[in-house]
PDB file of C-alpha atoms in Angstrom:
ATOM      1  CA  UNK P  22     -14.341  -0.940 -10.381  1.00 72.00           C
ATOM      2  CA  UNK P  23     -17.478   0.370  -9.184  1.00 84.00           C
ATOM      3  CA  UNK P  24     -21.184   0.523  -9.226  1.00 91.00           C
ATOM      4  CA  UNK P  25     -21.470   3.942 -10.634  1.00 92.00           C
ATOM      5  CA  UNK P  26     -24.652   4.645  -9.810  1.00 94.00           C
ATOM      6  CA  UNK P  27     -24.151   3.447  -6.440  1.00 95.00           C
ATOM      7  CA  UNK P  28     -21.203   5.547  -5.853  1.00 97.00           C
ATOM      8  CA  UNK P  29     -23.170   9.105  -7.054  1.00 96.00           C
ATOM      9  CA  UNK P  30     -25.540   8.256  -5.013  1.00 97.00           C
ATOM     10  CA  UNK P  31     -22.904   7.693  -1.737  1.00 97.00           C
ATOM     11  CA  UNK P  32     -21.501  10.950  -3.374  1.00 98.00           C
ATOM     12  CA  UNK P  33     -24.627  12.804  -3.222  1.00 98.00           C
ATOM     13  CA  UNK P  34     -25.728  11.790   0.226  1.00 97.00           C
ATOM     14  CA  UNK P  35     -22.922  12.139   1.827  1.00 98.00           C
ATOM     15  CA  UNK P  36     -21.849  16.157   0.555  1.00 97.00           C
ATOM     16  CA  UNK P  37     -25.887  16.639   1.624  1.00 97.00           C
ATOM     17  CA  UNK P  38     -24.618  15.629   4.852  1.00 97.00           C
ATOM     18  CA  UNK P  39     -21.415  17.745   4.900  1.00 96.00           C
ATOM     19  CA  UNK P  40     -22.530  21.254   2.521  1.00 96.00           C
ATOM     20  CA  UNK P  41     -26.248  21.424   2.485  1.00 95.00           C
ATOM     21  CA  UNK P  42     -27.004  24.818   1.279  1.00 93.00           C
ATOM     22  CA  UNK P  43     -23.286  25.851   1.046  1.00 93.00           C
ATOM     23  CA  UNK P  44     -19.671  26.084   2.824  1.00 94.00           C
ATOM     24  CA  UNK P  45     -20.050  29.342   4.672  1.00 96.00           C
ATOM     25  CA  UNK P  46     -16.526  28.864   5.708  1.00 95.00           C
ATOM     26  CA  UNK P  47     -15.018  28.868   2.649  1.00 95.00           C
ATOM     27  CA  UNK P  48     -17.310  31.102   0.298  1.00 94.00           C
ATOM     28  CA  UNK P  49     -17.490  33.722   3.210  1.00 96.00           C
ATOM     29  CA  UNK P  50     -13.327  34.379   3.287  1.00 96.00           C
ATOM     30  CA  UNK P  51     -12.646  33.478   0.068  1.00 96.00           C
ATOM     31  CA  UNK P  52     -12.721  35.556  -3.401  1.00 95.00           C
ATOM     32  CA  UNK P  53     -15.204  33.085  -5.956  1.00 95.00           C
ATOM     33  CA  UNK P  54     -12.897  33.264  -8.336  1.00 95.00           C
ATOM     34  CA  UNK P  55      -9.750  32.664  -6.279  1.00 96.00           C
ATOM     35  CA  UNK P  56      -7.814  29.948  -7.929  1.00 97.00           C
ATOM     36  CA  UNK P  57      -5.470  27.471  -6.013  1.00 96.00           C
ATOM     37  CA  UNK P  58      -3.500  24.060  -5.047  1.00 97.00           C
ATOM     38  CA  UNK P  59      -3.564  21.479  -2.498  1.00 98.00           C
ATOM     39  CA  UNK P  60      -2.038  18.386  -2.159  1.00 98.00           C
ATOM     40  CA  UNK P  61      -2.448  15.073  -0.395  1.00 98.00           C
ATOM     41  CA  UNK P  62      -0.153  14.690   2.423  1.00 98.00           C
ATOM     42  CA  UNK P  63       0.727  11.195   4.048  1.00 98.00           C
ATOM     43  CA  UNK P  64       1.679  11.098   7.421  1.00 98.00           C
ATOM     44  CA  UNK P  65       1.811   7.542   8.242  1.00 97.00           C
ATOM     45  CA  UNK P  66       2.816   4.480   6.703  1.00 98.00           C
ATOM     46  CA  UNK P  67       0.707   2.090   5.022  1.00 98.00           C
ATOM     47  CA  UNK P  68      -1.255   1.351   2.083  1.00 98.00           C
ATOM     48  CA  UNK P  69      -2.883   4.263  -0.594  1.00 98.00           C
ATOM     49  CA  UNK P  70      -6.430   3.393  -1.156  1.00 98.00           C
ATOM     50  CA  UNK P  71      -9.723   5.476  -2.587  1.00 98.00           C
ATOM     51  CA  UNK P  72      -8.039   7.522  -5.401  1.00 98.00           C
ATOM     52  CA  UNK P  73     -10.865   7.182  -7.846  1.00 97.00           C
ATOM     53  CA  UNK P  74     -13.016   7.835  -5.008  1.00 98.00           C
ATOM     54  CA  UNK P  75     -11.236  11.490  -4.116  1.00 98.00           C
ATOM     55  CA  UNK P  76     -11.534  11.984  -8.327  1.00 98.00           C
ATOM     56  CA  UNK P  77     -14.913  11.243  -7.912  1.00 98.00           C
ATOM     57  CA  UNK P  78     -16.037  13.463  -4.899  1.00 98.00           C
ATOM     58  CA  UNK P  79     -14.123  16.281  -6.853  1.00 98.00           C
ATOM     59  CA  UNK P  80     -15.833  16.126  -9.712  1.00 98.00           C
ATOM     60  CA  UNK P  81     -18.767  15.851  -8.041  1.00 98.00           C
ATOM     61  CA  UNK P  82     -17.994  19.261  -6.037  1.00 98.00           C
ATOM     62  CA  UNK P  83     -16.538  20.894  -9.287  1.00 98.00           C
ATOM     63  CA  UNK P  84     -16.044  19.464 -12.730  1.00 98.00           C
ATOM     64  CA  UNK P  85     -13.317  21.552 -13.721  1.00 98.00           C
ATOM     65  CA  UNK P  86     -11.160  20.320 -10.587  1.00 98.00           C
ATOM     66  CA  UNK P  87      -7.932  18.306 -11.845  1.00 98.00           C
ATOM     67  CA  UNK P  88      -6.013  15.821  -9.444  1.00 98.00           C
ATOM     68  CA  UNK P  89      -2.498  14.692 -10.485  1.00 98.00           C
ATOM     69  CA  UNK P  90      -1.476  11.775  -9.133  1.00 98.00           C
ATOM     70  CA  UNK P  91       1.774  10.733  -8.032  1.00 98.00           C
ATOM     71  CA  UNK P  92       1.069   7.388  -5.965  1.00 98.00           C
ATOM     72  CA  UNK P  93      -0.638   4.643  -7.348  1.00 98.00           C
ATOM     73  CA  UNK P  94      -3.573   2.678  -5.851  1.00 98.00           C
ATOM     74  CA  UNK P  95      -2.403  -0.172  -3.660  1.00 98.00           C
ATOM     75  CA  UNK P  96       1.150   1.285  -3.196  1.00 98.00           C
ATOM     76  CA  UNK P  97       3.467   1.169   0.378  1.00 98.00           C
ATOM     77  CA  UNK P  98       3.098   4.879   1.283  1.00 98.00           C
ATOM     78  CA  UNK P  99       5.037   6.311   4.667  1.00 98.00           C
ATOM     79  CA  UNK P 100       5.510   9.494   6.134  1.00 98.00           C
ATOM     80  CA  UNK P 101       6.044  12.773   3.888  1.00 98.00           C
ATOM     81  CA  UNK P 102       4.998  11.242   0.756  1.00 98.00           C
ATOM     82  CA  UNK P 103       2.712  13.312  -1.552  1.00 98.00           C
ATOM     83  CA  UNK P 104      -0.191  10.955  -3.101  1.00 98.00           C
ATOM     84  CA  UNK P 105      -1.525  13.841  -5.668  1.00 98.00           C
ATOM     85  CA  UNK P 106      -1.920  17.306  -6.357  1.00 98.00           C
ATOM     86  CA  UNK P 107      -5.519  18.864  -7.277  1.00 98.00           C
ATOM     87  CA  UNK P 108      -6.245  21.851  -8.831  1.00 98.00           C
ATOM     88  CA  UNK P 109      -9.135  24.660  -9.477  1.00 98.00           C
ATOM     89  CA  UNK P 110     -11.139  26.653  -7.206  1.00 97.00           C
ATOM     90  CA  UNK P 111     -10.226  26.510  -4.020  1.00 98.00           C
ATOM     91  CA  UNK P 112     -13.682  27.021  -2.990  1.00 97.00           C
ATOM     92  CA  UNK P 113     -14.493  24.007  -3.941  1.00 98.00           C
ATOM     93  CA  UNK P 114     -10.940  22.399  -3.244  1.00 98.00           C
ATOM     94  CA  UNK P 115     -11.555  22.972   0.294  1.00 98.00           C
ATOM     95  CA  UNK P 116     -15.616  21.808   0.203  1.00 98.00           C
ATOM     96  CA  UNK P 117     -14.351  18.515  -1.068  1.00 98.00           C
ATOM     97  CA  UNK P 118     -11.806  17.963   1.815  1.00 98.00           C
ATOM     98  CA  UNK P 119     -13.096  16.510   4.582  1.00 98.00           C
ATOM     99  CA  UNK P 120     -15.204  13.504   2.584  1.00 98.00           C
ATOM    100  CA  UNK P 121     -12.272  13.192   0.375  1.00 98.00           C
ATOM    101  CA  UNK P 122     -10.154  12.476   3.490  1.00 98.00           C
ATOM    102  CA  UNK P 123     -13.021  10.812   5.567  1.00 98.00           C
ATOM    103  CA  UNK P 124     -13.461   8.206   2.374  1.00 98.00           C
ATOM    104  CA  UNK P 125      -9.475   7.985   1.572  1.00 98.00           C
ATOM    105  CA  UNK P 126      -7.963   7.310   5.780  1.00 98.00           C
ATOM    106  CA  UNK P 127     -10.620   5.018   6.377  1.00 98.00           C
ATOM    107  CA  UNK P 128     -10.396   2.694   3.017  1.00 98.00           C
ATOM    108  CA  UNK P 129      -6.477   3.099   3.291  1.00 98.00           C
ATOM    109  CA  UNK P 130      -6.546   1.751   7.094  1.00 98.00           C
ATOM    110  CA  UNK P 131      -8.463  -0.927   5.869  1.00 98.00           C
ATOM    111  CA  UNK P 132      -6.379  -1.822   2.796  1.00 98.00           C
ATOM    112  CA  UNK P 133      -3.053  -1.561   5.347  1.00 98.00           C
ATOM    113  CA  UNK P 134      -4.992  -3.794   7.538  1.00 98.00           C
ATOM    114  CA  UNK P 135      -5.837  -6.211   5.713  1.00 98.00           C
ATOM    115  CA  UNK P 136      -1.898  -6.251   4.019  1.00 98.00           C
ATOM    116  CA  UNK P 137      -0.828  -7.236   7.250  1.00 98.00           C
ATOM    117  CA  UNK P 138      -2.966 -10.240   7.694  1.00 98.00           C
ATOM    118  CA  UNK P 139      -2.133 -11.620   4.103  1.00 98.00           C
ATOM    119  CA  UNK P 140       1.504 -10.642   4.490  1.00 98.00           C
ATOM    120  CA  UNK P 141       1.521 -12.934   7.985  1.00 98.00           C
ATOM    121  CA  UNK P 142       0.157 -16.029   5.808  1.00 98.00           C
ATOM    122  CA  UNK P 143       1.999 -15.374   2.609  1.00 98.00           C
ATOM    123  CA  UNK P 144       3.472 -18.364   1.065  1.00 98.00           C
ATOM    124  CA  UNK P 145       0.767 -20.734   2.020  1.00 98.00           C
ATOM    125  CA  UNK P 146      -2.172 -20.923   0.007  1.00 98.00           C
ATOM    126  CA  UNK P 147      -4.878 -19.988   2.139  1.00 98.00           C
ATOM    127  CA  UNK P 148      -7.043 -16.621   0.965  1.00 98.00           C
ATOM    128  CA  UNK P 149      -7.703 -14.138   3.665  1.00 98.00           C
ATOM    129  CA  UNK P 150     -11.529 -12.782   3.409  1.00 98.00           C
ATOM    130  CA  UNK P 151     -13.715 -10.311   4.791  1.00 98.00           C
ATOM    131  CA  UNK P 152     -17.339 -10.517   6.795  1.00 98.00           C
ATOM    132  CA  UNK P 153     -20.067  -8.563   6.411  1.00 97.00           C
ATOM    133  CA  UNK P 154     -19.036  -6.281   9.484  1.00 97.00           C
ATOM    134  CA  UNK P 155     -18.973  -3.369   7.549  1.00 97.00           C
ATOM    135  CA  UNK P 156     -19.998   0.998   8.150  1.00 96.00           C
ATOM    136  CA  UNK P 157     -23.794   0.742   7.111  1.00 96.00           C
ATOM    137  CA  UNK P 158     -23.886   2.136   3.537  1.00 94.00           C
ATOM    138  CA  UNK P 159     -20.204   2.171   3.069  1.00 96.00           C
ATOM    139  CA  UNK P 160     -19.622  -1.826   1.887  1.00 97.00           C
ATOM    140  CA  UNK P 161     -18.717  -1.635  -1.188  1.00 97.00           C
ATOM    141  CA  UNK P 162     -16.140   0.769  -0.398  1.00 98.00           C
ATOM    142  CA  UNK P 163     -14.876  -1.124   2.705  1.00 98.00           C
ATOM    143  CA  UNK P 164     -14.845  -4.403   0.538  1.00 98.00           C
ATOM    144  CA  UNK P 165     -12.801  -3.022  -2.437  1.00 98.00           C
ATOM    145  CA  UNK P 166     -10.159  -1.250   0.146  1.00 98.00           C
ATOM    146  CA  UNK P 167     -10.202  -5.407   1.127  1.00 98.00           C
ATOM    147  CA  UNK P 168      -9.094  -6.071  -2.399  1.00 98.00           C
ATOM    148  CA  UNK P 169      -6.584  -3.150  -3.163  1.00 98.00           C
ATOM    149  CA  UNK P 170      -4.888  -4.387   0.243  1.00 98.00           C
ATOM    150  CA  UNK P 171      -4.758  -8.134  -0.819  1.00 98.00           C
ATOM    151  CA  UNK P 172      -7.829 -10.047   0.758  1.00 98.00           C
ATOM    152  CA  UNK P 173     -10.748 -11.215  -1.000  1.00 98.00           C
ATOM    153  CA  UNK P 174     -14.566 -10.515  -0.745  1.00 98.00           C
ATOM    154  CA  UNK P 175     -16.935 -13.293   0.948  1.00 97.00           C
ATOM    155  CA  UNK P 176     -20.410 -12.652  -0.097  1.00 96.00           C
ATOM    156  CA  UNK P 177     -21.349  -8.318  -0.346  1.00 96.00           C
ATOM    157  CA  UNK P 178     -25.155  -9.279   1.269  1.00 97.00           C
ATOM    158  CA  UNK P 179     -27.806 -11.765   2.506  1.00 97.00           C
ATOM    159  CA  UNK P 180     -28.648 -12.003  -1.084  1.00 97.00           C
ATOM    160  CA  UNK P 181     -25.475 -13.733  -2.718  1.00 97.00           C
ATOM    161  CA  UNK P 182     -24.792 -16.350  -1.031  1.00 98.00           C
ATOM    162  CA  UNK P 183     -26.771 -18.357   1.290  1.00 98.00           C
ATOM    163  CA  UNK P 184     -24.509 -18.893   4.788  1.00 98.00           C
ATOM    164  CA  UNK P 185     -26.248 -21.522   7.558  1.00 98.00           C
ATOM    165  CA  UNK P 186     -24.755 -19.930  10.469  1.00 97.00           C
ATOM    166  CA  UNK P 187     -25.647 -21.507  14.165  1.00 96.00           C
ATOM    167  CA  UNK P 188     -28.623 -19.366  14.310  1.00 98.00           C
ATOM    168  CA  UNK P 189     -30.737 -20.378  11.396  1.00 98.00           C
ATOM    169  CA  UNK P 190     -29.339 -23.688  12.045  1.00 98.00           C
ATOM    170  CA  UNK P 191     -30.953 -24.151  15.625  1.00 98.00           C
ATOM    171  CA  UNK P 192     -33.669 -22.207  14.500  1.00 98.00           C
ATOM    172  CA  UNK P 193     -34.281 -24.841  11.924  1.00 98.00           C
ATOM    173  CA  UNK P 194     -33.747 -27.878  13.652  1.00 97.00           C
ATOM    174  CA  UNK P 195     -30.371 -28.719  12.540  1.00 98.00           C
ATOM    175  CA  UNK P 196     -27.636 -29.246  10.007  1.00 98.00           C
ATOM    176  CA  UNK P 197     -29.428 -31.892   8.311  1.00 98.00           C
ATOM    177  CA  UNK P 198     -32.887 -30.348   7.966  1.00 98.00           C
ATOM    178  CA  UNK P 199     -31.435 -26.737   7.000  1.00 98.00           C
ATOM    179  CA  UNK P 200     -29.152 -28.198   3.823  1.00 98.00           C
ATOM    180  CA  UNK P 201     -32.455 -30.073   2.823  1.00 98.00           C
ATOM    181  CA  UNK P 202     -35.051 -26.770   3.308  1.00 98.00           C
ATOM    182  CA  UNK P 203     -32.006 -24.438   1.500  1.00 98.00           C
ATOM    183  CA  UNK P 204     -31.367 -27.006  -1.531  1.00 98.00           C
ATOM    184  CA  UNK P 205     -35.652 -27.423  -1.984  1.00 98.00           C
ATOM    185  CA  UNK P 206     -35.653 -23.571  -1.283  1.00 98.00           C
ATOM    186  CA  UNK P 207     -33.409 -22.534  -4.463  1.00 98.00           C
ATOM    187  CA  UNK P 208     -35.104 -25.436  -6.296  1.00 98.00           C
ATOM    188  CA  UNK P 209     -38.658 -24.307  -6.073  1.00 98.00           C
ATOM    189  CA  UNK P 210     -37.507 -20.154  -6.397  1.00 98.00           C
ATOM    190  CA  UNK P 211     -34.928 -21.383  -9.486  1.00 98.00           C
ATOM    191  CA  UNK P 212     -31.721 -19.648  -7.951  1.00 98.00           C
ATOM    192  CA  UNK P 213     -28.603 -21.156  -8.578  1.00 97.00           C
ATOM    193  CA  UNK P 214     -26.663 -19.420  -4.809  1.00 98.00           C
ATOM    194  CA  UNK P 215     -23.307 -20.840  -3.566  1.00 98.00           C
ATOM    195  CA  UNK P 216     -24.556 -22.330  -0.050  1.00 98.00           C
ATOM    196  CA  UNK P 217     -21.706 -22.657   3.324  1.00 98.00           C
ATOM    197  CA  UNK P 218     -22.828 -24.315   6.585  1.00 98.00           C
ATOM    198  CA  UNK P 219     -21.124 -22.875   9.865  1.00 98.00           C
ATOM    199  CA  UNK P 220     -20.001 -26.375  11.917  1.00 98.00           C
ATOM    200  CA  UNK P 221     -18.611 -25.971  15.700  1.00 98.00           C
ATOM    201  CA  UNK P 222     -17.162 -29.031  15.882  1.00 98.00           C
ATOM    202  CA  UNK P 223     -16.136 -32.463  14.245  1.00 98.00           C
ATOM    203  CA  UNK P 224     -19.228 -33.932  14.099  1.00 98.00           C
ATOM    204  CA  UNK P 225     -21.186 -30.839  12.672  1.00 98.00           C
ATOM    205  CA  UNK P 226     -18.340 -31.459   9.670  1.00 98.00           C
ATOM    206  CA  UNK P 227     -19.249 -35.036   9.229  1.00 98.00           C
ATOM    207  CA  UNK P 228     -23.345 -34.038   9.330  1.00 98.00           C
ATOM    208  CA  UNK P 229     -22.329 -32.297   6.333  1.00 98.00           C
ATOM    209  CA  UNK P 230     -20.210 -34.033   4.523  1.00 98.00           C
ATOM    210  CA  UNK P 231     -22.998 -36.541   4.871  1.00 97.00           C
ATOM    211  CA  UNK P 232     -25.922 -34.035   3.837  1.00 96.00           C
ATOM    212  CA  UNK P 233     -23.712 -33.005   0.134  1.00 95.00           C
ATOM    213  CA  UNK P 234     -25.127 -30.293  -2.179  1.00 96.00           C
ATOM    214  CA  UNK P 235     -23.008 -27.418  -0.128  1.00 98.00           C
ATOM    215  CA  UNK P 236     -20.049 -25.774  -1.601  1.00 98.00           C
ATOM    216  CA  UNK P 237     -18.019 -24.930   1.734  1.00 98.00           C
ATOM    217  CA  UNK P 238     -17.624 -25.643   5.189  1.00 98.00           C
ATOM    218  CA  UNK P 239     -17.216 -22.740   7.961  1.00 98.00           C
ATOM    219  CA  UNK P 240     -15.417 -23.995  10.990  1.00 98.00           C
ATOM    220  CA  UNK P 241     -15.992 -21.960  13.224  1.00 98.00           C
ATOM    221  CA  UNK P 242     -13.863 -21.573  16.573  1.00 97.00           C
ATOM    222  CA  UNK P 243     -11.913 -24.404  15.894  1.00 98.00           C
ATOM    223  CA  UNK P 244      -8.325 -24.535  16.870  1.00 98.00           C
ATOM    224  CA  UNK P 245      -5.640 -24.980  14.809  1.00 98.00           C
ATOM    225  CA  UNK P 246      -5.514 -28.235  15.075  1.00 98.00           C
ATOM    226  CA  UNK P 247      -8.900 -29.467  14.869  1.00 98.00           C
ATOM    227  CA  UNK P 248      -8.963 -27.281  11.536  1.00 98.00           C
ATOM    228  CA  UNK P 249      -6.422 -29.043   9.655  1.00 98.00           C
ATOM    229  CA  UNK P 250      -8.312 -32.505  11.157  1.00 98.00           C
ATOM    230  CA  UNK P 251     -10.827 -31.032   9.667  1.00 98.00           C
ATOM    231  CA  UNK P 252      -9.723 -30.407   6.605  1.00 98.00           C
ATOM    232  CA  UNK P 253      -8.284 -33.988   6.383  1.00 98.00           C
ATOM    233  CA  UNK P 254     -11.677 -35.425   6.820  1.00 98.00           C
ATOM    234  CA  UNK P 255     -13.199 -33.211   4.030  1.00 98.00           C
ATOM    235  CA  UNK P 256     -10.292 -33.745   1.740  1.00 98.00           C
ATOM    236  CA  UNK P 257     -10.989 -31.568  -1.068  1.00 97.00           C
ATOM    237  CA  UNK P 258     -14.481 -32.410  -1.606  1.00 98.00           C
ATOM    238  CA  UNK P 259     -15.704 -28.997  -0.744  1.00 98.00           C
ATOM    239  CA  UNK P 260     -13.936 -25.247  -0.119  1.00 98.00           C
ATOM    240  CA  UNK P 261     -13.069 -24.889   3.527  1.00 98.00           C
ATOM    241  CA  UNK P 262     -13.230 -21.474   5.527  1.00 98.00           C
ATOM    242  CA  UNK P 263     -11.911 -20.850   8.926  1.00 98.00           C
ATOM    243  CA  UNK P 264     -13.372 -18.220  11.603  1.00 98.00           C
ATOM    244  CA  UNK P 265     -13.960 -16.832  14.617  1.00 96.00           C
ATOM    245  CA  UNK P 266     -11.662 -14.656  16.636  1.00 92.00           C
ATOM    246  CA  UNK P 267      -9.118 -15.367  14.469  1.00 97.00           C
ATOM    247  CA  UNK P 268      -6.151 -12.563  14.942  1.00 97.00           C
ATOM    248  CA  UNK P 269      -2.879 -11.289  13.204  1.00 97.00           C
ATOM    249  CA  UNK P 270      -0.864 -13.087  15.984  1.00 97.00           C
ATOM    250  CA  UNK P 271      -3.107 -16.523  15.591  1.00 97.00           C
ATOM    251  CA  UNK P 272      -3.682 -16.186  11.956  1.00 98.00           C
ATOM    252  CA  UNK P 273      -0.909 -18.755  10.401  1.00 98.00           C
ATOM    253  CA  UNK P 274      -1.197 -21.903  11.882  1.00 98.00           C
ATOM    254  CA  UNK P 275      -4.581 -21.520  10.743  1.00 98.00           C
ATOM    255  CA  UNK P 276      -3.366 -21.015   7.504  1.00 98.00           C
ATOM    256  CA  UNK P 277      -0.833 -24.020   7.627  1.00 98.00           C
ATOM    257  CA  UNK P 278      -3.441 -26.257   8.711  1.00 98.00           C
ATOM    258  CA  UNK P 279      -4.473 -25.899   4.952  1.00 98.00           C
ATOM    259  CA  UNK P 280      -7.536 -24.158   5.034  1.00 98.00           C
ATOM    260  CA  UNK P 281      -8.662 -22.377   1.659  1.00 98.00           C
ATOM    261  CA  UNK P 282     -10.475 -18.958   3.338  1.00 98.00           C
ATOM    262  CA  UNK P 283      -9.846 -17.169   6.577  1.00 98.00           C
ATOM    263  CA  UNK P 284     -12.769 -15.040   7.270  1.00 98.00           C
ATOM    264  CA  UNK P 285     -11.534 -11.917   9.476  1.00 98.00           C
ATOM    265  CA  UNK P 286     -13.632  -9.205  10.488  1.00 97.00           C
ATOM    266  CA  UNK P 287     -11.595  -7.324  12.237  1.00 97.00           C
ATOM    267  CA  UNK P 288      -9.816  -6.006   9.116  1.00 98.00           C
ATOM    268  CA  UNK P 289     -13.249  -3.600   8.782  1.00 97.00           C
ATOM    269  CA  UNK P 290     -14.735  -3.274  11.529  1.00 95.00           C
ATOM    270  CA  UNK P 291     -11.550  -2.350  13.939  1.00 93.00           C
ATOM    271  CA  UNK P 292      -9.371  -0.671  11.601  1.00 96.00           C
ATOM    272  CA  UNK P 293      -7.516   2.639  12.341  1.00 96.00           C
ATOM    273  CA  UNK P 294      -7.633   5.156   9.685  1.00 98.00           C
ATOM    274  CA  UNK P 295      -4.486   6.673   8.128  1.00 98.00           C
ATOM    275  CA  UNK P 296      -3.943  10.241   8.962  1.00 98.00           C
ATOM    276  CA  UNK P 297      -3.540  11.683   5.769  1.00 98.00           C
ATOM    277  CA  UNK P 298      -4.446  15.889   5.159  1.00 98.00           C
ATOM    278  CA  UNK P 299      -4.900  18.418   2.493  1.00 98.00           C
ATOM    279  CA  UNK P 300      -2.933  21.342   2.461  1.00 97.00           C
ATOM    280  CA  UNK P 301      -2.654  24.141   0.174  1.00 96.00           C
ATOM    281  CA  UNK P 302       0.193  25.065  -1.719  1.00 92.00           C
ATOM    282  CA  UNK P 303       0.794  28.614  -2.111  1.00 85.00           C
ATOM    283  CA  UNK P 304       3.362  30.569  -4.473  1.00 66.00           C
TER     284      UNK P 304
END
């Protein structure tokens, strides 16, 4: 599921961040050996996302901590519901808290997000992705929320994939010269990337098609219509991606038009956490 190094290491930085040298709160009123409860309370509705990641930060904080789980990953939560249980010290219970909920209402709000835009194009066969607008150091989480809520992942990096957006295409020259500089590029450096070229209009599509050697076409601020002439023209020959601006209320005559990907980065980087807490059970 996850880069393990990569997630001690988000693990480690971020409790540096949050404990230092110690919770003063907590080991300053409370016995050390004071045992206790807490459990995850939802209070909202939406999708549960980043339970390995609160089993993680736990064990992190305190190997001998124990969640019980009653929710699943990727399940409709609302209001009341209680997502799991953890027990130990409640020392540490309580110095685990706030990046356990920090890391669990954010990846939920995006994994709800992101439900809502695949539920608003469901029974066409269009894939709803993410962008690389992401929380600095915090993409791979953000992406696999993506996943547990339904999208896909578009390339994690600049080093994946290589994307000709409008930039490196007028800084270039053009369409034409970019596909031939990228295709020579992987050629001389022996990299086998996927390669999609951004077009802004009709003829940017047909420069393409013309060029070859790419694996999919952005179209980027297109309308609805101009996307499915799009897509006509290109007929299959390569994967077709639609973006820019694109909302929940626009999103599915985009998707009728019969584009393959829509790219949406609003569904990370304008997302509203889920209020979720941690309260202790006593008795």
């Amino acid at each position: 599921m996850f880069n393990q190094e990569e997630l001690d290491l988000f693990i480690t930085n971020a409790l540096h961040e949050d404990v230092r040298e110690g919770d003063h709160s907590s080991l300053a009123s409370i016995d050390k050996n004071t045992q206790g409860k807490a459990r995850l309370l939802v209070k909202d509705s939406g999708i549960l996302c980043g339970l390995e990641i609160a089993k993680a930060i736990f064990q992190k904080v305190d190997s001998n901590l124990r969640m019980e789980i009653h929710i699943t990953e990727g399940s409709a939560i609302q209001y009341g519901d209680i997502a799991f249980h953890v027990f130990g010290s409640a020392i540490s219970i309580l110095t685990a808290e706030r990046l356990v909920l920090n890391c669990m209402q954010r990846m939920s709000g995006i994994a709800t997000k992101t439900n809502e835009y695949v539920q608003a194009i469901s029974g066409t066969h269009t894939k709803v992705i993410d962008t690389r607008k992401t929380t600095p150091n915090l993409r791979f989480l953000e992406k696999y929320a993506v996943t547990v809520g339904g999208g896909f992942n578009h390339r994690f990096g600049l080093y994946d994939m290589i994307m000709l957006k409008d930039n490196h295409i007028d800084f270039c020259g053009g369409i034409t010269k970019a596909v031939q500089k990228v295709l020579e590029y992987l050629k001389v450096n022996n990299l086998d990337l996927r390669i999609e070229v951004e077009t802004r209009n009709i003829e940017n599509v047909r420069e393409v098609l013309k060029c070859g050697g790419i694996h999919r076409i952005m179209l980027d601020n297109f309308t609805p219509e101009k996307v499915k002439e799009a897509v006509d023209l290109i007929n299959g020959k390569y994967e077709t991606e639609a973006s820019g601006g694109i909302t929940l209320e626009t999103i599915r005559p985009y998707a009728e038009a019969g584009v393959d990907f829509i790219s949406v980065g609003a569904i990370t980087h304008s997302v509203r956490s889920l209020d979720l807490s941690l309260k202790a059970e006593i008795g």
